[in-house]
mmCIF file with all atom_site columns, C-alpha atoms in Angstrom:
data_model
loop_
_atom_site.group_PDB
_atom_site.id
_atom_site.type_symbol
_atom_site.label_atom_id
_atom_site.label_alt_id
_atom_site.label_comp_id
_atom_site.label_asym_id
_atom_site.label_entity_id
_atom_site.label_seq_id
_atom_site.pdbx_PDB_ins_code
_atom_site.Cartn_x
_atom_site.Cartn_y
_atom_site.Cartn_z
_atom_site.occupancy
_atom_site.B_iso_or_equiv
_atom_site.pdbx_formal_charge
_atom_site.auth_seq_id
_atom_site.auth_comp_id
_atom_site.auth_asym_id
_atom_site.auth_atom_id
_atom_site.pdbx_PDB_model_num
ATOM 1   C CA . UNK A 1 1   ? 0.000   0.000  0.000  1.00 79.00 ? 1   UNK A CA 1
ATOM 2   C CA . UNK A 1 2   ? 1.930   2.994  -1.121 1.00 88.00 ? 2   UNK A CA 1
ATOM 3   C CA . UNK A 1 3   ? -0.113  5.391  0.402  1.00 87.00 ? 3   UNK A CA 1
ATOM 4   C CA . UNK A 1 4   ? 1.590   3.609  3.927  1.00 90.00 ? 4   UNK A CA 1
ATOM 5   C CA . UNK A 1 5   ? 4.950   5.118  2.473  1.00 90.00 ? 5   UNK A CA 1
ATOM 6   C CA . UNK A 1 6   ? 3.442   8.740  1.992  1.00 92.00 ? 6   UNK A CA 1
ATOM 7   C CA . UNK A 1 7   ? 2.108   9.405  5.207  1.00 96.00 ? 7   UNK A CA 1
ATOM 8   C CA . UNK A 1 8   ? 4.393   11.637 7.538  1.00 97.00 ? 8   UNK A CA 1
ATOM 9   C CA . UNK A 1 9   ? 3.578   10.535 11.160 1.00 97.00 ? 9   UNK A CA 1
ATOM 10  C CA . UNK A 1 10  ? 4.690   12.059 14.523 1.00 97.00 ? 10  UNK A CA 1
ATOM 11  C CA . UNK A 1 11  ? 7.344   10.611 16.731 1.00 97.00 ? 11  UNK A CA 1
ATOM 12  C CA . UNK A 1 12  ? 5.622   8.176  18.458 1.00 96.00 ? 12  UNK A CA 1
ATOM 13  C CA . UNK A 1 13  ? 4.222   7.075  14.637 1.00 97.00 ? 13  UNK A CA 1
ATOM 14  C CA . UNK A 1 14  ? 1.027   8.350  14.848 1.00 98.00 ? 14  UNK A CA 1
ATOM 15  C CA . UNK A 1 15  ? -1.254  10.292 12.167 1.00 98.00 ? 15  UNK A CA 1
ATOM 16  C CA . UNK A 1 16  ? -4.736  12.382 13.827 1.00 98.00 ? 16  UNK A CA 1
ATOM 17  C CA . UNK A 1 17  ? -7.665  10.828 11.718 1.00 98.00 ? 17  UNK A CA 1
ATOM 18  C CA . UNK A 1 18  ? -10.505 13.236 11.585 1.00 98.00 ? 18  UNK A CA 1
ATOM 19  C CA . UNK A 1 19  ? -14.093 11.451 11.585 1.00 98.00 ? 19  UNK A CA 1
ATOM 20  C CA . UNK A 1 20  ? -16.434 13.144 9.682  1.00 98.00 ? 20  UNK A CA 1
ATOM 21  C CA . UNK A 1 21  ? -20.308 11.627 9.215  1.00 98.00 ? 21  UNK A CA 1
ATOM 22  C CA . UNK A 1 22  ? -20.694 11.352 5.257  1.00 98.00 ? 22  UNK A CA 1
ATOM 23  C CA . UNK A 1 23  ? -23.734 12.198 4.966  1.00 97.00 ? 23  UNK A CA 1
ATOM 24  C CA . UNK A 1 24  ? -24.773 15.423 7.141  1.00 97.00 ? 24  UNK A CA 1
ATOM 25  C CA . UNK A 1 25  ? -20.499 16.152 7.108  1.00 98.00 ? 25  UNK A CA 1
ATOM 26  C CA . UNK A 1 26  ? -20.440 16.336 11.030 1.00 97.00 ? 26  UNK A CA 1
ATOM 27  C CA . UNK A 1 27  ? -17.399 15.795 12.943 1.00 98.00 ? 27  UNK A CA 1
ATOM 28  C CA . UNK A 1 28  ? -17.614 13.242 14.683 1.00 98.00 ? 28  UNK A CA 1
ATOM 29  C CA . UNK A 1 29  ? -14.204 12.650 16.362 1.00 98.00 ? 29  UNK A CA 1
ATOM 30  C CA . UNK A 1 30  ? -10.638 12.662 16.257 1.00 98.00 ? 30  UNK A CA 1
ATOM 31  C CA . UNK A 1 31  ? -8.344  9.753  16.933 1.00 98.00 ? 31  UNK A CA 1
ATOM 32  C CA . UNK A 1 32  ? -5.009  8.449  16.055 1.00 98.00 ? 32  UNK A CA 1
ATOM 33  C CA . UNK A 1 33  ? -3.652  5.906  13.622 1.00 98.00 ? 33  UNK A CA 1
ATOM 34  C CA . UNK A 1 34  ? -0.375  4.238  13.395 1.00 97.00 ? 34  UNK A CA 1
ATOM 35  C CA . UNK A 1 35  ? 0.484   2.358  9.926  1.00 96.00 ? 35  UNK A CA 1
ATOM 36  C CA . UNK A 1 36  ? -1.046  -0.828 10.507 1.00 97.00 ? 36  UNK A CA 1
ATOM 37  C CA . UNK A 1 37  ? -4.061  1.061  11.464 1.00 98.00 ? 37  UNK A CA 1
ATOM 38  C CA . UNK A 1 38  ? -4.276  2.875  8.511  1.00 98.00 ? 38  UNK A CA 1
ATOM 39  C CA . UNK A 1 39  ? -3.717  -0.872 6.917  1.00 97.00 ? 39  UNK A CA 1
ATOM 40  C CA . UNK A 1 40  ? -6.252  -2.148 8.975  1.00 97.00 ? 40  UNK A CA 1
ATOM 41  C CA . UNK A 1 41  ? -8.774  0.732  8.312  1.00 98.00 ? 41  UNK A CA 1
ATOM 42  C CA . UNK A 1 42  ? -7.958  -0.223 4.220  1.00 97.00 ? 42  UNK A CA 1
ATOM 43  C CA . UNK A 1 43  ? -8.422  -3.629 4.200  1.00 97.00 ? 43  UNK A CA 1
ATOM 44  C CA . UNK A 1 44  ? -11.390 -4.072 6.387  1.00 97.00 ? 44  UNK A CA 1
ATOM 45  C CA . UNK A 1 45  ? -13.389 -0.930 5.508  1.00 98.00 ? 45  UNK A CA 1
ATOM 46  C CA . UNK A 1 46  ? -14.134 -0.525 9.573  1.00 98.00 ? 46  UNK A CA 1
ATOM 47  C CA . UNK A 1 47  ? -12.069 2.378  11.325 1.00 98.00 ? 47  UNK A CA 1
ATOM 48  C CA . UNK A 1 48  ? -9.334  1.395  13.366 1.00 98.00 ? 48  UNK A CA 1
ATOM 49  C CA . UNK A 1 49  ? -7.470  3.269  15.779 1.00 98.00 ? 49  UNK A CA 1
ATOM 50  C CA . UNK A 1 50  ? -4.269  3.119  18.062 1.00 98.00 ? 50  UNK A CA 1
ATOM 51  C CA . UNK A 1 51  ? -5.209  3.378  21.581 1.00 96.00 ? 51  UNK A CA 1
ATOM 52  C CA . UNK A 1 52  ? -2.753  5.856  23.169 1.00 94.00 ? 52  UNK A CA 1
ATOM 53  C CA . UNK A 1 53  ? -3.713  4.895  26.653 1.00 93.00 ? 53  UNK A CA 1
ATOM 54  C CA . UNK A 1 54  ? -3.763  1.136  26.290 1.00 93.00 ? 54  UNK A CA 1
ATOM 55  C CA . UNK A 1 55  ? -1.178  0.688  23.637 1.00 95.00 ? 55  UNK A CA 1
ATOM 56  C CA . UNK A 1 56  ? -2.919  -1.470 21.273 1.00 97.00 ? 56  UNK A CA 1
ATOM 57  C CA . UNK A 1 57  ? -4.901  -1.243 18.270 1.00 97.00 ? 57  UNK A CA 1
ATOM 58  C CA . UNK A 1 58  ? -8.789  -1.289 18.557 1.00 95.00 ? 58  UNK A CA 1
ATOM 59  C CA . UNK A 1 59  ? -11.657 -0.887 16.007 1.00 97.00 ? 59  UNK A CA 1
ATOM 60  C CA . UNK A 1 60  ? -14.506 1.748  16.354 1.00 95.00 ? 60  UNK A CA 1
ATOM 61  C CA . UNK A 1 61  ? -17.380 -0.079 17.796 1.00 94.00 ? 61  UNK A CA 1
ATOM 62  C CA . UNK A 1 62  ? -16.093 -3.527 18.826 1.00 92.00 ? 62  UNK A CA 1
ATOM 63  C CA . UNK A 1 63  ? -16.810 -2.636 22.462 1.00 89.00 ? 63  UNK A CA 1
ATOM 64  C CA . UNK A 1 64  ? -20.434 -0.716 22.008 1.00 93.00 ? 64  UNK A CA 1
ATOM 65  C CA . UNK A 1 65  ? -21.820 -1.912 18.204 1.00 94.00 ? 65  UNK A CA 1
ATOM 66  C CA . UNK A 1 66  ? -21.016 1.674  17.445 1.00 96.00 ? 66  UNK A CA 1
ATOM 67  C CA . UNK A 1 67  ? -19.111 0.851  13.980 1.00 97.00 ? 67  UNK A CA 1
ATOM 68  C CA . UNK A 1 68  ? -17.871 3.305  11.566 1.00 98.00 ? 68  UNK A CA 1
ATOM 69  C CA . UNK A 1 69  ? -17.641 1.810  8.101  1.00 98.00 ? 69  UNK A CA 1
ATOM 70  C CA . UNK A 1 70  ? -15.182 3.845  5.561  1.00 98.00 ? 70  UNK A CA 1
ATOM 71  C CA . UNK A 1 71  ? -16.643 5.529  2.650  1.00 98.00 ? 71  UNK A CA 1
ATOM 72  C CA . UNK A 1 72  ? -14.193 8.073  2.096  1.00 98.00 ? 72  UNK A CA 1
ATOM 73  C CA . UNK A 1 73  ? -10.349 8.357  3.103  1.00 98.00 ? 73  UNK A CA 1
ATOM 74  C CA . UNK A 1 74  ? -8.622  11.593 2.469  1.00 97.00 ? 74  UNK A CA 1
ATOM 75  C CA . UNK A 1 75  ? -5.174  12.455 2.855  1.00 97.00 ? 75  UNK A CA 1
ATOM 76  C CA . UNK A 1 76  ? -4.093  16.673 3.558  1.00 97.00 ? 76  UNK A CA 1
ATOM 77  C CA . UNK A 1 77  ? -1.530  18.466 1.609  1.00 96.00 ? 77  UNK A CA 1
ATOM 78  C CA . UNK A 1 78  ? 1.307   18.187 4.395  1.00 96.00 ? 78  UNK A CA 1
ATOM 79  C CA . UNK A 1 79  ? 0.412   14.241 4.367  1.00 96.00 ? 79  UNK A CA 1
ATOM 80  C CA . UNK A 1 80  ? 0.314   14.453 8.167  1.00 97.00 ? 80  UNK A CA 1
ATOM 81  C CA . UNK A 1 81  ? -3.567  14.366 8.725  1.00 98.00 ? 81  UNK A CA 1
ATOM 82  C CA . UNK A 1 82  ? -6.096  11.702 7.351  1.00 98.00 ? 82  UNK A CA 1
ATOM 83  C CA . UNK A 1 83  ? -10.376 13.267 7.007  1.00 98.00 ? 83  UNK A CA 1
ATOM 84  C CA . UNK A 1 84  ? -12.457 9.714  6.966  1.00 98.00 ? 84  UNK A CA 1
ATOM 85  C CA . UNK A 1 85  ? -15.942 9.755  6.378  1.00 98.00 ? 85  UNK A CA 1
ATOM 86  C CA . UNK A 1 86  ? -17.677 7.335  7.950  1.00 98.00 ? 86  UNK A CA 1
ATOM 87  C CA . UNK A 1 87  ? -21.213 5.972  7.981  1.00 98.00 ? 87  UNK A CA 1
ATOM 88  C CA . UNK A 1 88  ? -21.727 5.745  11.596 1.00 98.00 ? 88  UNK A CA 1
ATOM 89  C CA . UNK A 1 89  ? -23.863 3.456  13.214 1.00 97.00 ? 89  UNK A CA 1
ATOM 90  C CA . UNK A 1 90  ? -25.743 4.807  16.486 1.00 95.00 ? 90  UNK A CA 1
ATOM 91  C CA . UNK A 1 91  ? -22.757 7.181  17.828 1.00 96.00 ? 91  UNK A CA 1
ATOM 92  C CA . UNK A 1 92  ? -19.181 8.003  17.874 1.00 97.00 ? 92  UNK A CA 1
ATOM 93  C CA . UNK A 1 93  ? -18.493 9.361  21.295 1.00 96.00 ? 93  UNK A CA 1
ATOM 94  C CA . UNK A 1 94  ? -18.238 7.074  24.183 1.00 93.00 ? 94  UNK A CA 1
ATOM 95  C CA . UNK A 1 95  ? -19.926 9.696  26.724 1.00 95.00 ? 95  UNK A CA 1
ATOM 96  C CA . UNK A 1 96  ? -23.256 8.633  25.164 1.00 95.00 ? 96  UNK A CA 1
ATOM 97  C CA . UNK A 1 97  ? -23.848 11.348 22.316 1.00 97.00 ? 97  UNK A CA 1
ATOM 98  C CA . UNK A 1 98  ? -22.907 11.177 18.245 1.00 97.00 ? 98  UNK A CA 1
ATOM 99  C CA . UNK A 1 99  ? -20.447 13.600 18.067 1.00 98.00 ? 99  UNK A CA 1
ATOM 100 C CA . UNK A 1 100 ? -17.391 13.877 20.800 1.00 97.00 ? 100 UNK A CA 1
ATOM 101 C CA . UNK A 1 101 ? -17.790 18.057 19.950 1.00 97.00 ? 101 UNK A CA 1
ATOM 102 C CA . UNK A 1 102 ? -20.977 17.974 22.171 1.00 97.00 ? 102 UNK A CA 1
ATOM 103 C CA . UNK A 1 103 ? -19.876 20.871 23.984 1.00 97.00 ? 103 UNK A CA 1
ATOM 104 C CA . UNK A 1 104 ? -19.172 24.602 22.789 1.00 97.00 ? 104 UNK A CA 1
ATOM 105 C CA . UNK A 1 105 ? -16.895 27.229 24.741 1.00 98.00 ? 105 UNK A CA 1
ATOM 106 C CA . UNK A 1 106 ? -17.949 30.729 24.792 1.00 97.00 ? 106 UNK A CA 1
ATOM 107 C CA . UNK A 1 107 ? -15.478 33.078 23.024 1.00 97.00 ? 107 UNK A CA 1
ATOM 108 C CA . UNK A 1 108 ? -14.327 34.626 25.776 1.00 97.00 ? 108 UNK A CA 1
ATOM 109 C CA . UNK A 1 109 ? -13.303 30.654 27.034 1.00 96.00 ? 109 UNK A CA 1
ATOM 110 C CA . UNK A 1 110 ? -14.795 30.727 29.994 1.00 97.00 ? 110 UNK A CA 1
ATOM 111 C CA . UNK A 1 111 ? -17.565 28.436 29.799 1.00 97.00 ? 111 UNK A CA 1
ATOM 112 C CA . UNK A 1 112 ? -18.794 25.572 28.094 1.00 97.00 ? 112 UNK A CA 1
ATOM 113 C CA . UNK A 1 113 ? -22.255 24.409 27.364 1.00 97.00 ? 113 UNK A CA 1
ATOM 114 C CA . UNK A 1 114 ? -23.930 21.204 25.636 1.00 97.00 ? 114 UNK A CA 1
ATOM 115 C CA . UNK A 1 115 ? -25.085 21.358 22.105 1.00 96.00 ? 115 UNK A CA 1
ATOM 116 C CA . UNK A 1 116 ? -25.437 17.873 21.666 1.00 95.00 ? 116 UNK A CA 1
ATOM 117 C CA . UNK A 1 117 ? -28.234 15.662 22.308 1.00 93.00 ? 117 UNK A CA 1
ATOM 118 C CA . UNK A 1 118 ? -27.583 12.707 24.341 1.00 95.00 ? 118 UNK A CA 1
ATOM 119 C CA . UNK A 1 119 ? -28.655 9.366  22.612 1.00 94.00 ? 119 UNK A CA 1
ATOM 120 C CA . UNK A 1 120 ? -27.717 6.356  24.869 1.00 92.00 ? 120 UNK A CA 1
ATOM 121 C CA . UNK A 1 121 ? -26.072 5.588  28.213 1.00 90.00 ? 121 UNK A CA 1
ATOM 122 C CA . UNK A 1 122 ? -22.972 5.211  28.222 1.00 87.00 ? 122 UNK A CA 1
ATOM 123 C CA . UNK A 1 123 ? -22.920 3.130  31.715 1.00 87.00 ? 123 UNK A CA 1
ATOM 124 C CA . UNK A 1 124 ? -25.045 0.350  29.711 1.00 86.00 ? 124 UNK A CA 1
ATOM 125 C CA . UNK A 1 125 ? -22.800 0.136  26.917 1.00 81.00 ? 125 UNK A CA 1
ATOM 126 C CA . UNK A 1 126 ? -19.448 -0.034 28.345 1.00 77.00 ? 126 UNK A CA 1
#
């Protein structure tokens, strides 16, 4: 996979993946791939991730059923950040709501407030 050769990763080996939904464009999240992530992610057509806190790779959803199957991969100029567009199934933020930008800070920064709308319980799902 050539693309593998083209990507510039930080020194740990990581590359931020931006989630977007496909079809309404939302952000959904932001996570981090290594190479054999973005290899896994290519070859299965599910998003996987590297797990900075438990060291090990892990694929959207195989906890919760919350899946994100590719439709889009695209690389930015600098070759340093993937955009994936995902179809998501139920949500991608493991708080309970779709999108893990469910809270907006005022411009002046000092105070945050929900915009999202929860959609399951997170203490049943994980």
């Amino acid at each position: 996979m050539e693309i593998l050769n083209q990507l510039k990763t930080d020194q740990n080996g990581l590359i931020p993946a931006i989630i977007q939904d496909d079809e309404n464009k939302e952000v959904l999240m932001v996570g981090y791939m290594n190479r054999e992530a973005v290899r896994k992610t290519l070859e299965s057509g599910r998003v996987c991730f590297w797990s900075r806190s438990r060291q090990k790779l892990w694929i959207k959803g195989e906890t919760s059923g919350h899946t994100q199957t590719v439709k889009s991969i695209a690389v930015d100029c600098d070759g340093d950040a993937l955009l994936i567009k995902v179809d998501q199934k139920v949500a991608a933020c493991h708080a309970g709501y779709r999108s893990c930008f469910f809270r907006e800070v005022s411009l002046d920064g000092e105070s945050t407030h929900i915009v999202g709308e929860k959609i399951f319980d997170a203490d049943t799902v994980y």
